[in-house]
Amino acid sequence: MEGLSRIADEIRPFFEPGSIAIVGASTNPAKPGYNVFLNLAENKRKGLLKAELYPVNPRAKEVLGFKCCPSLKDVPGLVELVVIVVPAKFVPDIMREAARKEARAAIVITSGFSEVGNYELEEEVVKIGRDAGIRILGPNCVGIFDPYTGVDTVFLPLKKALEAGEEMISAPKPPKGRISMITQSGAFGVASLDYMAGHGMGVSRFVSLGNKCDLDETDFLEFLKEDERTDVVLLYVEDIRDGRRFMEVARATARSKPVVVLKAGWSSAGARAVRSHTGAMAGSDEIYDAAFRQCGVLRARTMEEFFSMGKALSMQPTARGPRVAIITNAGGPGVMTVDACEAKGLVVPELSEATRTRLEELVREGKLPPFASIGNPIDLTVSVTDEMFKLATEVIMEDPGVDGLIVLGLHHPPGLKGDYIEAIAELARRSDKPVVACDIGGANMADYVRKKFDEKGIPAFESPEGAAAAMWALYAYGRYLEKVKQAP
């Protein structure tokens, strides 16, 4: 596709700039300009951020130990990336100064543009950038987070005390990973970083689009298509303005890496909320749905599905078909998982005669509980041990009538110590069938089990619905790749 190298060259300075100027860097911890610069300054001191760093503020001599420049023109040398955190009315003048410094990229954090009806001011900023060859992210955004290069303009503090005198509570950002996220909503984006950090999901690139006055989701998707650090793209959108170009880029991207989209504003009231949020027109949901299917984009309907699908696709192989086996130690949650799978369009088939025979032999040999349910789901009951989970998994993974496995191992039975996690992970590594796990609960033990599964490369979820959504994504993307392979 034409233009991929061009867009990669234009977007790379947002993630890998040689120099950064923060216009509006502040000494006041309550202001966004302080926290933006704090993020960058700390990453610079750690040696993670390689870019030269310049705070710009006419009323400060220094910010966090860095000498402050009164204006952009006082910054020594050229500036590749300009981060703007000043009131909207001053942004055009800052952009003109950026043009004189031959900047290549600008992140406009500032709000007060088209989202509140101030279209003329936004158009003025766009024209200045276009004439100078400066690509613009925003306005009304939180910008970029890249844990590999240290570029971090997400201005919400990592720690805060909720009440005076209380101990600081941390809100860490995700570690390095293989998932990139593009979001039209800055608030949802920040919440997503928090969620991903708490659920063991590593990030490669994060982009908050804001008003999309210049660069939009398609531009960044085009960049991520070529990005060697990105295996999966998560995309939150409220509207897509150039649908034809989006489909072209999304189709090309989906041939090499999965794209999961959460499209908000599909209801009539939601569409009205979108207009008040960003000034965007949400459009017909049926059209979006058809377009996503045509270009291989996987659509999530809920936030849980969105992250479950992305997590699974980043960790497990695709499924050859929709047939899912379920191994559990809890009858009720096992039935819930069957329902969740069938609701997503997956199949929970009867096990083959050979598989049932082998499982029944294990029962007779005393290697599985005498009251185990040898169906699908396979219920190992509260008498389960680590070895029983391993033996049942070995049998299921050899069944040619099973395309994927959900392990629903509730942590409560006394005979379950946790060794089964490594055993199942090892069996999964030897197979080309995907495995996902689920443990229901919010206490320390459930968190421990899910974390251990994640660490071993098995995506783990808090609910049957999350596990089913994950398995569906692995099946749906595998089906799309097979369709592409067979196309003339």
Short mmCIF file of C-alpha atoms in Angstrom, two decimals:
data_model
loop_
_atom_site.label_atom_id
_atom_site.label_comp_id
_atom_site.label_asym_id
_atom_site.label_seq_id
_atom_site.Cartn_x
_atom_site.Cartn_y
_atom_site.Cartn_z
CA MET A 1 0.00 0.00 0.00
CA GLU A 2 1.30 3.38 -0.98
CA GLY A 3 2.22 5.82 1.77
CA LEU A 4 3.06 3.39 4.54
CA SER A 5 6.71 4.43 4.68
CA ARG A 6 5.73 8.09 4.57
CA ILE A 7 3.30 7.84 7.47
CA ALA A 8 5.78 5.80 9.48
CA ASP A 9 8.35 8.54 9.01
CA GLU A 10 5.88 11.25 10.03
CA ILE A 11 4.57 9.46 13.12
CA ARG A 12 7.81 8.06 14.49
CA PRO A 13 8.83 11.42 16.12
CA PHE A 14 5.83 11.08 18.45
CA PHE A 15 7.34 7.90 19.91
CA GLU A 16 11.06 8.30 19.25
CA PRO A 17 11.90 12.02 19.16
CA GLY A 18 15.43 13.35 19.34
CA SER A 19 14.28 16.36 21.37
CA ILE A 20 11.12 17.38 23.23
CA ALA A 21 9.94 20.83 24.33
CA ILE A 22 7.05 21.02 26.80
CA VAL A 23 5.36 24.40 26.41
CA GLY A 24 3.47 25.05 29.60
CA ALA A 25 5.70 22.95 31.83
CA SER A 26 4.71 24.01 35.32
CA THR A 27 6.06 24.07 38.87
CA ASN A 28 2.52 23.62 40.22
CA PRO A 29 1.74 19.91 40.92
CA ALA A 30 -1.98 20.59 40.41
CA LYS A 31 -1.49 21.51 36.74
CA PRO A 32 -1.25 19.10 33.79
CA GLY A 33 1.95 20.82 32.64
CA TYR A 34 3.68 19.73 35.84
CA ASN A 35 2.71 16.08 35.55
CA VAL A 36 3.53 15.87 31.84
CA PHE A 37 7.00 17.18 32.52
CA LEU A 38 7.38 15.06 35.67
CA ASN A 39 6.79 11.87 33.65
CA LEU A 40 9.37 12.84 31.05
CA ALA A 41 11.90 14.16 33.57
CA GLU A 42 11.79 10.95 35.63
CA ASN A 43 12.23 8.82 32.54
CA LYS A 44 15.13 11.03 31.48
CA ARG A 45 16.83 10.61 34.86
CA LYS A 46 16.35 6.84 34.70
CA GLY A 47 18.06 6.78 31.31
CA LEU A 48 14.93 5.46 29.58
CA LEU A 49 14.21 8.67 27.66
CA LYS A 50 17.04 9.45 25.26
CA ALA A 51 15.56 12.66 23.86
CA GLU A 52 16.83 16.09 24.90
CA LEU A 53 14.26 17.64 27.23
CA TYR A 54 13.32 21.33 27.45
CA PRO A 55 10.67 22.87 29.73
CA VAL A 56 9.23 26.12 28.34
CA ASN A 57 7.59 28.64 30.66
CA PRO A 58 8.22 32.42 30.73
CA ARG A 59 7.50 32.62 34.47
CA ALA A 60 9.83 29.89 35.72
CA LYS A 61 13.62 29.66 35.81
CA GLU A 62 13.62 25.89 36.20
CA VAL A 63 11.18 22.98 36.43
CA LEU A 64 12.13 19.89 38.43
CA GLY A 65 15.82 20.72 38.14
CA PHE A 66 15.76 21.41 34.37
CA LYS A 67 16.62 24.92 33.17
CA CYS A 68 13.49 26.56 31.79
CA CYS A 69 13.34 28.42 28.47
CA PRO A 70 11.11 31.53 28.29
CA SER A 71 9.83 30.54 24.86
CA LEU A 72 10.36 27.99 22.11
CA LYS A 73 12.67 30.33 20.24
CA ASP A 74 15.05 30.22 23.24
CA VAL A 75 15.44 26.43 23.06
CA PRO A 76 18.95 25.65 21.78
CA GLY A 77 18.89 23.91 18.41
CA LEU A 78 15.91 22.35 16.68
CA VAL A 79 12.95 20.75 18.42
CA GLU A 80 11.51 17.55 16.97
CA LEU A 81 8.44 17.12 19.22
CA VAL A 82 6.50 19.94 20.88
CA VAL A 83 4.05 19.15 23.68
CA ILE A 84 1.61 22.02 24.22
CA VAL A 85 -0.13 22.45 27.58
CA VAL A 86 -1.27 26.09 27.53
CA PRO A 87 -4.75 27.68 27.21
CA ALA A 88 -6.34 27.24 23.79
CA LYS A 89 -6.10 30.87 22.72
CA PHE A 90 -2.28 30.73 22.89
CA VAL A 91 -1.89 27.53 20.89
CA PRO A 92 -1.72 29.16 17.40
CA ASP A 93 1.19 31.36 18.48
CA ILE A 94 3.00 28.35 19.95
CA MET A 95 2.47 26.47 16.69
CA ARG A 96 4.02 29.35 14.75
CA GLU A 97 7.05 29.24 17.04
CA ALA A 98 7.20 25.47 16.55
CA ALA A 99 7.25 26.02 12.80
CA ARG A 100 10.22 28.37 13.15
CA LYS A 101 12.01 25.69 15.21
CA GLU A 102 11.34 23.22 12.36
CA ALA A 103 9.38 20.89 14.63
CA ARG A 104 8.08 17.71 13.03
CA ALA A 105 5.37 16.76 15.52
CA ALA A 106 3.08 18.47 18.05
CA ILE A 107 0.93 17.00 20.80
CA VAL A 108 -1.77 19.48 21.80
CA ILE A 109 -2.98 18.43 25.25
CA THR A 110 -5.08 21.58 25.60
CA SER A 111 -8.87 21.39 25.35
CA GLY A 112 -11.29 24.16 24.31
CA PHE A 113 -11.44 23.55 20.56
CA SER A 114 -14.02 21.83 18.34
CA GLU A 115 -15.35 19.73 21.22
CA VAL A 116 -16.87 22.96 22.61
CA GLY A 117 -17.73 24.45 19.22
CA ASN A 118 -14.49 26.43 18.77
CA TYR A 119 -13.96 25.22 15.20
CA GLU A 120 -12.20 28.27 13.82
CA LEU A 121 -9.41 28.13 16.38
CA GLU A 122 -8.85 24.45 15.69
CA GLU A 123 -8.77 25.06 11.92
CA GLU A 124 -6.19 27.80 12.45
CA VAL A 125 -3.95 25.38 14.33
CA VAL A 126 -4.36 22.77 11.61
CA LYS A 127 -3.46 25.25 8.86
CA ILE A 128 -0.30 26.37 10.66
CA GLY A 129 0.76 22.76 11.09
CA ARG A 130 -0.04 21.84 7.50
CA ASP A 131 1.88 24.80 6.07
CA ALA A 132 4.91 23.97 8.24
CA GLY A 133 4.82 20.20 7.76
CA ILE A 134 4.08 19.58 11.45
CA ARG A 135 1.85 16.58 12.18
CA ILE A 136 -0.55 17.19 15.07
CA LEU A 137 -1.98 14.83 17.69
CA GLY A 138 -5.06 16.20 19.46
CA PRO A 139 -6.11 18.70 20.64
CA ASN A 140 -8.03 17.68 23.77
CA CYS A 141 -5.98 14.51 24.36
CA VAL A 142 -3.53 12.94 26.80
CA GLY A 143 -1.06 12.11 24.04
CA ILE A 144 1.47 9.30 24.04
CA PHE A 145 2.68 6.59 26.39
CA ASP A 146 5.61 4.44 25.24
CA PRO A 147 7.28 2.33 27.97
CA TYR A 148 10.11 1.42 25.58
CA THR A 149 11.26 4.96 24.72
CA GLY A 150 10.08 6.81 27.84
CA VAL A 151 7.81 9.25 25.98
CA ASP A 152 4.91 9.74 28.41
CA THR A 153 2.58 12.74 28.22
CA VAL A 154 -0.29 11.15 30.17
CA PHE A 155 -0.67 13.90 32.71
CA LEU A 156 -2.59 12.18 35.50
CA PRO A 157 -0.35 11.58 38.54
CA LEU A 158 0.96 8.07 39.25
CA LYS A 159 0.43 8.59 42.97
CA LYS A 160 -2.04 10.62 44.99
CA ALA A 161 -3.49 10.80 48.49
CA LEU A 162 -7.28 10.56 48.43
CA GLU A 163 -7.56 12.36 51.77
CA ALA A 164 -5.29 14.79 53.54
CA GLY A 165 -2.60 13.01 55.49
CA GLU A 166 -3.27 9.62 53.91
CA GLU A 167 -0.54 7.46 52.44
CA MET A 168 -0.03 7.96 48.72
CA ILE A 169 -1.91 5.43 46.59
CA SER A 170 -0.20 4.39 43.36
CA ALA A 171 -1.79 3.96 39.94
CA PRO A 172 1.03 2.35 37.96
CA LYS A 173 1.14 2.19 34.18
CA PRO A 174 1.56 -1.08 32.29
CA PRO A 175 4.99 -2.64 31.69
CA LYS A 176 6.54 -3.21 28.29
CA GLY A 177 4.49 -5.55 26.15
CA ARG A 178 3.19 -6.31 22.67
CA ILE A 179 -0.24 -4.63 22.73
CA SER A 180 -0.73 -1.17 21.24
CA MET A 181 -3.81 0.93 21.93
CA ILE A 182 -5.39 3.81 20.02
CA THR A 183 -8.21 5.62 21.79
CA GLN A 184 -10.44 8.54 20.89
CA SER A 185 -11.26 9.08 24.56
CA GLY A 186 -8.43 10.26 26.78
CA ALA A 187 -10.32 9.39 29.96
CA PHE A 188 -11.03 5.85 28.79
CA GLY A 189 -7.43 5.60 27.65
CA VAL A 190 -6.06 6.51 31.07
CA ALA A 191 -8.48 4.08 32.73
CA SER A 192 -7.37 1.42 30.24
CA LEU A 193 -3.73 1.85 31.20
CA ASP A 194 -4.73 1.39 34.82
CA TYR A 195 -6.80 -1.69 33.95
CA MET A 196 -4.06 -3.26 31.85
CA ALA A 197 -1.46 -2.67 34.55
CA GLY A 198 -3.69 -4.49 37.02
CA HIS A 199 -4.40 -7.40 34.68
CA GLY A 200 -0.91 -8.30 33.56
CA MET A 201 -1.18 -6.78 30.09
CA GLY A 202 1.97 -5.18 28.70
CA VAL A 203 1.85 -2.20 26.34
CA SER A 204 3.96 -1.29 23.34
CA ARG A 205 2.45 2.01 22.13
CA PHE A 206 -0.47 4.03 23.50
CA VAL A 207 -2.09 6.91 21.62
CA SER A 208 -4.86 9.27 22.75
CA LEU A 209 -6.35 10.93 19.65
CA GLY A 210 -8.57 13.63 21.13
CA ASN A 211 -10.32 15.71 18.46
CA LYS A 212 -8.32 14.21 15.56
CA CYS A 213 -7.77 17.61 13.96
CA ASP A 214 -4.93 16.15 11.87
CA LEU A 215 -3.79 12.60 12.66
CA ASP A 216 -6.51 10.02 13.26
CA GLU A 217 -6.91 6.33 14.10
CA THR A 218 -6.19 5.28 10.52
CA ASP A 219 -2.85 7.09 10.45
CA PHE A 220 -1.67 5.42 13.65
CA LEU A 221 -3.06 2.05 12.58
CA GLU A 222 -1.02 2.39 9.40
CA PHE A 223 2.06 3.06 11.52
CA LEU A 224 1.37 0.13 13.83
CA LYS A 225 0.95 -2.21 10.87
CA GLU A 226 4.69 -1.86 10.29
CA ASP A 227 5.66 -1.67 13.95
CA GLU A 228 7.81 -4.63 14.97
CA ARG A 229 6.95 -4.12 18.66
CA THR A 230 3.20 -4.46 18.13
CA ASP A 231 1.46 -7.85 17.91
CA VAL A 232 -2.11 -6.73 18.67
CA VAL A 233 -3.91 -3.40 18.19
CA LEU A 234 -6.75 -2.30 20.49
CA LEU A 235 -8.86 0.53 19.08
CA TYR A 236 -11.52 2.57 20.91
CA VAL A 237 -13.48 4.84 18.57
CA GLU A 238 -16.62 6.92 18.60
CA ASP A 239 -16.55 7.85 14.93
CA ILE A 240 -14.42 7.13 11.84
CA ARG A 241 -14.44 9.95 9.32
CA ASP A 242 -12.77 8.38 6.28
CA GLY A 243 -14.34 4.94 6.29
CA ARG A 244 -12.95 3.82 2.94
CA ARG A 245 -9.34 4.55 3.92
CA PHE A 246 -9.84 2.98 7.34
CA MET A 247 -11.09 -0.25 5.76
CA GLU A 248 -8.14 -0.34 3.39
CA VAL A 249 -5.60 0.09 6.19
CA ALA A 250 -7.44 -2.18 8.65
CA ARG A 251 -7.68 -4.96 6.06
CA ALA A 252 -3.95 -4.73 5.37
CA THR A 253 -3.15 -4.69 9.10
CA ALA A 254 -5.41 -7.63 9.95
CA ARG A 255 -3.51 -9.84 7.52
CA SER A 256 -0.49 -9.73 9.81
CA LYS A 257 -1.79 -8.78 13.27
CA PRO A 258 -5.24 -8.72 14.90
CA VAL A 259 -7.18 -5.49 15.39
CA VAL A 260 -9.84 -5.38 18.12
CA VAL A 261 -12.25 -2.45 18.14
CA LEU A 262 -14.62 -1.16 20.80
CA LYS A 263 -17.02 1.15 18.97
CA ALA A 264 -18.99 3.32 21.37
CA GLY A 265 -22.10 5.34 20.59
CA TRP A 266 -24.02 2.52 18.90
CA SER A 267 -27.31 3.29 20.67
CA SER A 268 -29.37 6.39 19.88
CA ALA A 269 -28.61 7.89 23.30
CA GLY A 270 -24.95 6.86 22.94
CA ALA A 271 -24.73 8.64 19.58
CA ARG A 272 -26.08 11.78 21.24
CA ALA A 273 -23.46 11.45 23.99
CA VAL A 274 -20.72 11.11 21.36
CA ARG A 275 -21.74 14.43 19.80
CA SER A 276 -21.52 16.17 23.15
CA HIS A 277 -18.22 14.47 24.00
CA THR A 278 -16.12 15.16 20.91
CA GLY A 279 -18.49 16.87 18.50
CA ALA A 280 -18.32 13.76 16.30
CA MET A 281 -21.14 12.09 14.39
CA ALA A 282 -21.32 8.44 15.39
CA GLY A 283 -22.94 7.12 12.20
CA SER A 284 -24.98 3.98 11.54
CA ASP A 285 -23.93 1.09 13.74
CA GLU A 286 -25.00 -1.45 11.12
CA ILE A 287 -22.59 0.13 8.64
CA TYR A 288 -19.74 0.03 11.16
CA ASP A 289 -20.52 -3.59 11.99
CA ALA A 290 -20.46 -4.65 8.34
CA ALA A 291 -17.29 -2.69 7.63
CA PHE A 292 -15.45 -4.27 10.56
CA ARG A 293 -16.42 -7.76 9.40
CA GLN A 294 -15.33 -7.08 5.84
CA CYS A 295 -11.84 -5.95 6.79
CA GLY A 296 -11.17 -8.58 9.48
CA VAL A 297 -11.49 -6.30 12.51
CA LEU A 298 -12.81 -8.07 15.61
CA ARG A 299 -15.52 -6.09 17.35
CA ALA A 300 -15.91 -6.15 21.13
CA ARG A 301 -19.28 -5.17 22.55
CA THR A 302 -18.17 -4.56 26.13
CA MET A 303 -15.09 -3.32 27.91
CA GLU A 304 -14.47 -6.79 29.36
CA GLU A 305 -14.59 -8.34 25.88
CA PHE A 306 -12.26 -5.65 24.55
CA PHE A 307 -9.47 -6.42 26.98
CA SER A 308 -10.09 -10.17 27.13
CA MET A 309 -9.78 -10.45 23.36
CA GLY A 310 -6.66 -8.34 23.20
CA LYS A 311 -4.99 -10.24 26.02
CA ALA A 312 -5.69 -13.66 24.51
CA LEU A 313 -4.58 -12.66 21.01
CA SER A 314 -1.28 -11.40 22.39
CA MET A 315 -0.54 -14.66 24.23
CA GLN A 316 -2.04 -17.68 22.45
CA PRO A 317 -2.22 -19.18 18.94
CA THR A 318 -5.44 -18.95 16.95
CA ALA A 319 -7.97 -21.79 17.01
CA ARG A 320 -8.56 -23.92 13.92
CA GLY A 321 -12.27 -24.15 14.64
CA PRO A 322 -15.04 -23.25 17.10
CA ARG A 323 -15.04 -26.49 19.15
CA VAL A 324 -14.18 -25.82 22.79
CA ALA A 325 -13.58 -28.21 25.66
CA ILE A 326 -13.97 -27.08 29.26
CA ILE A 327 -12.23 -28.65 32.26
CA THR A 328 -13.39 -27.45 35.66
CA ASN A 329 -13.71 -28.36 39.31
CA ALA A 330 -16.99 -26.48 39.75
CA GLY A 331 -20.25 -27.65 38.18
CA GLY A 332 -22.19 -24.37 38.19
CA PRO A 333 -19.41 -22.18 36.74
CA GLY A 334 -18.79 -24.94 34.18
CA VAL A 335 -22.39 -24.64 32.97
CA MET A 336 -22.04 -20.85 32.90
CA THR A 337 -18.96 -21.21 30.70
CA VAL A 338 -20.87 -23.44 28.27
CA ASP A 339 -23.59 -20.79 28.02
CA ALA A 340 -21.03 -18.02 27.54
CA CYS A 341 -19.29 -19.96 24.76
CA GLU A 342 -22.50 -20.72 22.89
CA ALA A 343 -23.64 -17.11 23.25
CA LYS A 344 -20.46 -16.07 21.39
CA GLY A 345 -21.05 -18.61 18.61
CA LEU A 346 -18.60 -21.22 19.84
CA VAL A 347 -19.47 -24.94 20.01
CA VAL A 348 -19.14 -27.07 23.15
CA PRO A 349 -19.37 -30.56 21.58
CA GLU A 350 -19.72 -34.01 23.04
CA LEU A 351 -16.30 -35.54 23.51
CA SER A 352 -15.21 -38.31 21.14
CA GLU A 353 -15.71 -41.93 22.18
CA ALA A 354 -11.93 -42.42 22.40
CA THR A 355 -11.56 -39.42 24.71
CA ARG A 356 -14.42 -40.52 26.96
CA THR A 357 -13.00 -44.02 27.13
CA ARG A 358 -9.58 -42.74 28.19
CA LEU A 359 -11.09 -40.46 30.86
CA GLU A 360 -13.23 -43.31 32.21
CA GLU A 361 -10.08 -45.45 32.44
CA LEU A 362 -8.46 -42.75 34.55
CA VAL A 363 -11.49 -42.80 36.85
CA ARG A 364 -11.31 -46.58 37.22
CA GLU A 365 -7.58 -46.34 37.93
CA GLY A 366 -8.30 -43.87 40.72
CA LYS A 367 -6.43 -41.10 38.92
CA LEU A 368 -9.57 -38.99 38.54
CA PRO A 369 -12.34 -38.61 41.17
CA PRO A 370 -14.94 -41.44 41.20
CA PHE A 371 -17.74 -38.89 40.83
CA ALA A 372 -16.09 -36.91 38.03
CA SER A 373 -18.44 -35.92 35.20
CA ILE A 374 -16.92 -37.22 31.98
CA GLY A 375 -18.71 -34.97 29.55
CA ASN A 376 -18.06 -31.51 28.24
CA PRO A 377 -17.53 -29.73 30.54
CA ILE A 378 -15.40 -32.23 32.41
CA ASP A 379 -16.12 -31.66 36.09
CA LEU A 380 -13.31 -32.94 38.32
CA THR A 381 -15.31 -31.91 41.41
CA VAL A 382 -14.05 -30.52 44.69
CA SER A 383 -11.86 -33.65 45.09
CA VAL A 384 -9.57 -32.38 42.34
CA THR A 385 -5.78 -32.32 42.67
CA ASP A 386 -3.07 -30.72 40.55
CA GLU A 387 -2.25 -34.07 38.94
CA MET A 388 -5.89 -34.61 37.95
CA PHE A 389 -6.00 -31.31 36.08
CA LYS A 390 -2.82 -32.28 34.27
CA LEU A 391 -4.08 -35.76 33.29
CA ALA A 392 -7.42 -34.45 32.03
CA THR A 393 -5.71 -31.72 30.03
CA GLU A 394 -3.34 -34.24 28.40
CA VAL A 395 -6.29 -36.28 27.17
CA ILE A 396 -8.27 -33.30 25.88
CA MET A 397 -5.33 -31.75 24.03
CA GLU A 398 -4.97 -35.00 22.03
CA ASP A 399 -8.62 -35.03 20.92
CA PRO A 400 -8.81 -34.04 17.22
CA GLY A 401 -12.39 -32.91 17.79
CA VAL A 402 -11.32 -30.14 20.15
CA ASP A 403 -9.95 -26.83 18.82
CA GLY A 404 -9.37 -25.01 22.10
CA LEU A 405 -9.50 -25.51 25.86
CA ILE A 406 -10.86 -23.41 28.72
CA VAL A 407 -9.48 -24.37 32.13
CA LEU A 408 -11.85 -23.23 34.88
CA GLY A 409 -9.88 -24.06 38.00
CA LEU A 410 -11.45 -22.44 41.04
CA HIS A 411 -8.79 -22.13 43.71
CA HIS A 412 -10.91 -23.21 46.70
CA PRO A 413 -10.51 -27.08 46.80
CA PRO A 414 -7.93 -28.13 49.43
CA GLY A 415 -6.19 -30.58 47.09
CA LEU A 416 -5.39 -27.88 44.54
CA LYS A 417 -1.99 -26.37 45.35
CA GLY A 418 -1.14 -24.53 42.14
CA ASP A 419 1.32 -26.96 40.51
CA TYR A 420 -1.26 -27.65 37.79
CA ILE A 421 -0.62 -24.18 36.35
CA GLU A 422 2.90 -25.00 35.18
CA ALA A 423 1.78 -28.44 33.99
CA ILE A 424 -1.02 -26.99 31.84
CA ALA A 425 1.27 -24.27 30.51
CA GLU A 426 3.81 -26.90 29.45
CA LEU A 427 1.13 -28.92 27.66
CA ALA A 428 -0.07 -25.76 25.91
CA ARG A 429 3.48 -24.96 24.75
CA ARG A 430 3.67 -28.37 23.06
CA SER A 431 0.37 -27.89 21.24
CA ASP A 432 -0.96 -25.57 18.56
CA LYS A 433 -4.35 -25.39 20.29
CA PRO A 434 -5.11 -22.29 22.36
CA VAL A 435 -5.70 -22.54 26.11
CA VAL A 436 -7.29 -19.88 28.29
CA ALA A 437 -7.92 -20.00 32.03
CA CYS A 438 -10.48 -18.65 34.46
CA ASP A 439 -10.59 -18.38 38.24
CA ILE A 440 -13.57 -16.59 39.77
CA GLY A 441 -12.92 -14.42 42.78
CA GLY A 442 -11.41 -11.15 43.88
CA ALA A 443 -9.40 -12.28 46.88
CA ASN A 444 -5.63 -12.71 47.05
CA MET A 445 -5.66 -16.39 46.06
CA ALA A 446 -7.68 -15.80 42.87
CA ASP A 447 -5.37 -12.93 41.93
CA TYR A 448 -2.38 -15.19 42.56
CA VAL A 449 -3.73 -17.98 40.34
CA ARG A 450 -4.59 -15.65 37.46
CA LYS A 451 -1.23 -13.92 37.70
CA LYS A 452 0.62 -17.25 37.60
CA PHE A 453 -1.31 -18.33 34.51
CA ASP A 454 -0.52 -15.01 32.83
CA GLU A 455 3.17 -15.34 33.66
CA LYS A 456 3.21 -18.79 32.04
CA GLY A 457 1.65 -17.46 28.83
CA ILE A 458 -1.93 -18.64 29.52
CA PRO A 459 -4.32 -15.66 29.57
CA ALA A 460 -6.48 -15.84 32.69
CA PHE A 461 -9.81 -14.14 33.35
CA GLU A 462 -12.14 -13.38 36.24
CA SER A 463 -15.34 -14.62 34.62
CA PRO A 464 -16.61 -17.31 32.25
CA GLU A 465 -17.75 -14.54 29.92
CA GLY A 466 -14.23 -13.12 29.71
CA ALA A 467 -12.76 -16.55 28.96
CA ALA A 468 -15.40 -17.21 26.30
CA ALA A 469 -14.78 -13.84 24.62
CA ALA A 470 -11.07 -14.60 24.58
CA MET A 471 -11.57 -18.00 22.96
CA TRP A 472 -14.00 -16.54 20.42
CA ALA A 473 -11.39 -13.96 19.38
CA LEU A 474 -8.80 -16.70 18.86
CA TYR A 475 -11.28 -18.62 16.72
CA ALA A 476 -12.58 -15.60 14.78
CA TYR A 477 -9.13 -14.29 13.92
CA GLY A 478 -7.95 -17.75 12.93
CA ARG A 479 -10.98 -18.09 10.65
CA TYR A 480 -10.20 -14.72 9.05
CA LEU A 481 -6.57 -15.67 8.40
CA GLU A 482 -7.70 -18.95 6.82
CA LYS A 483 -10.14 -17.04 4.62
CA VAL A 484 -7.37 -14.68 3.50
CA LYS A 485 -5.06 -17.61 2.78
CA GLN A 486 -7.67 -19.29 0.57
CA ALA A 487 -8.59 -16.11 -1.32
CA PRO A 488 -7.42 -16.03 -4.96
#
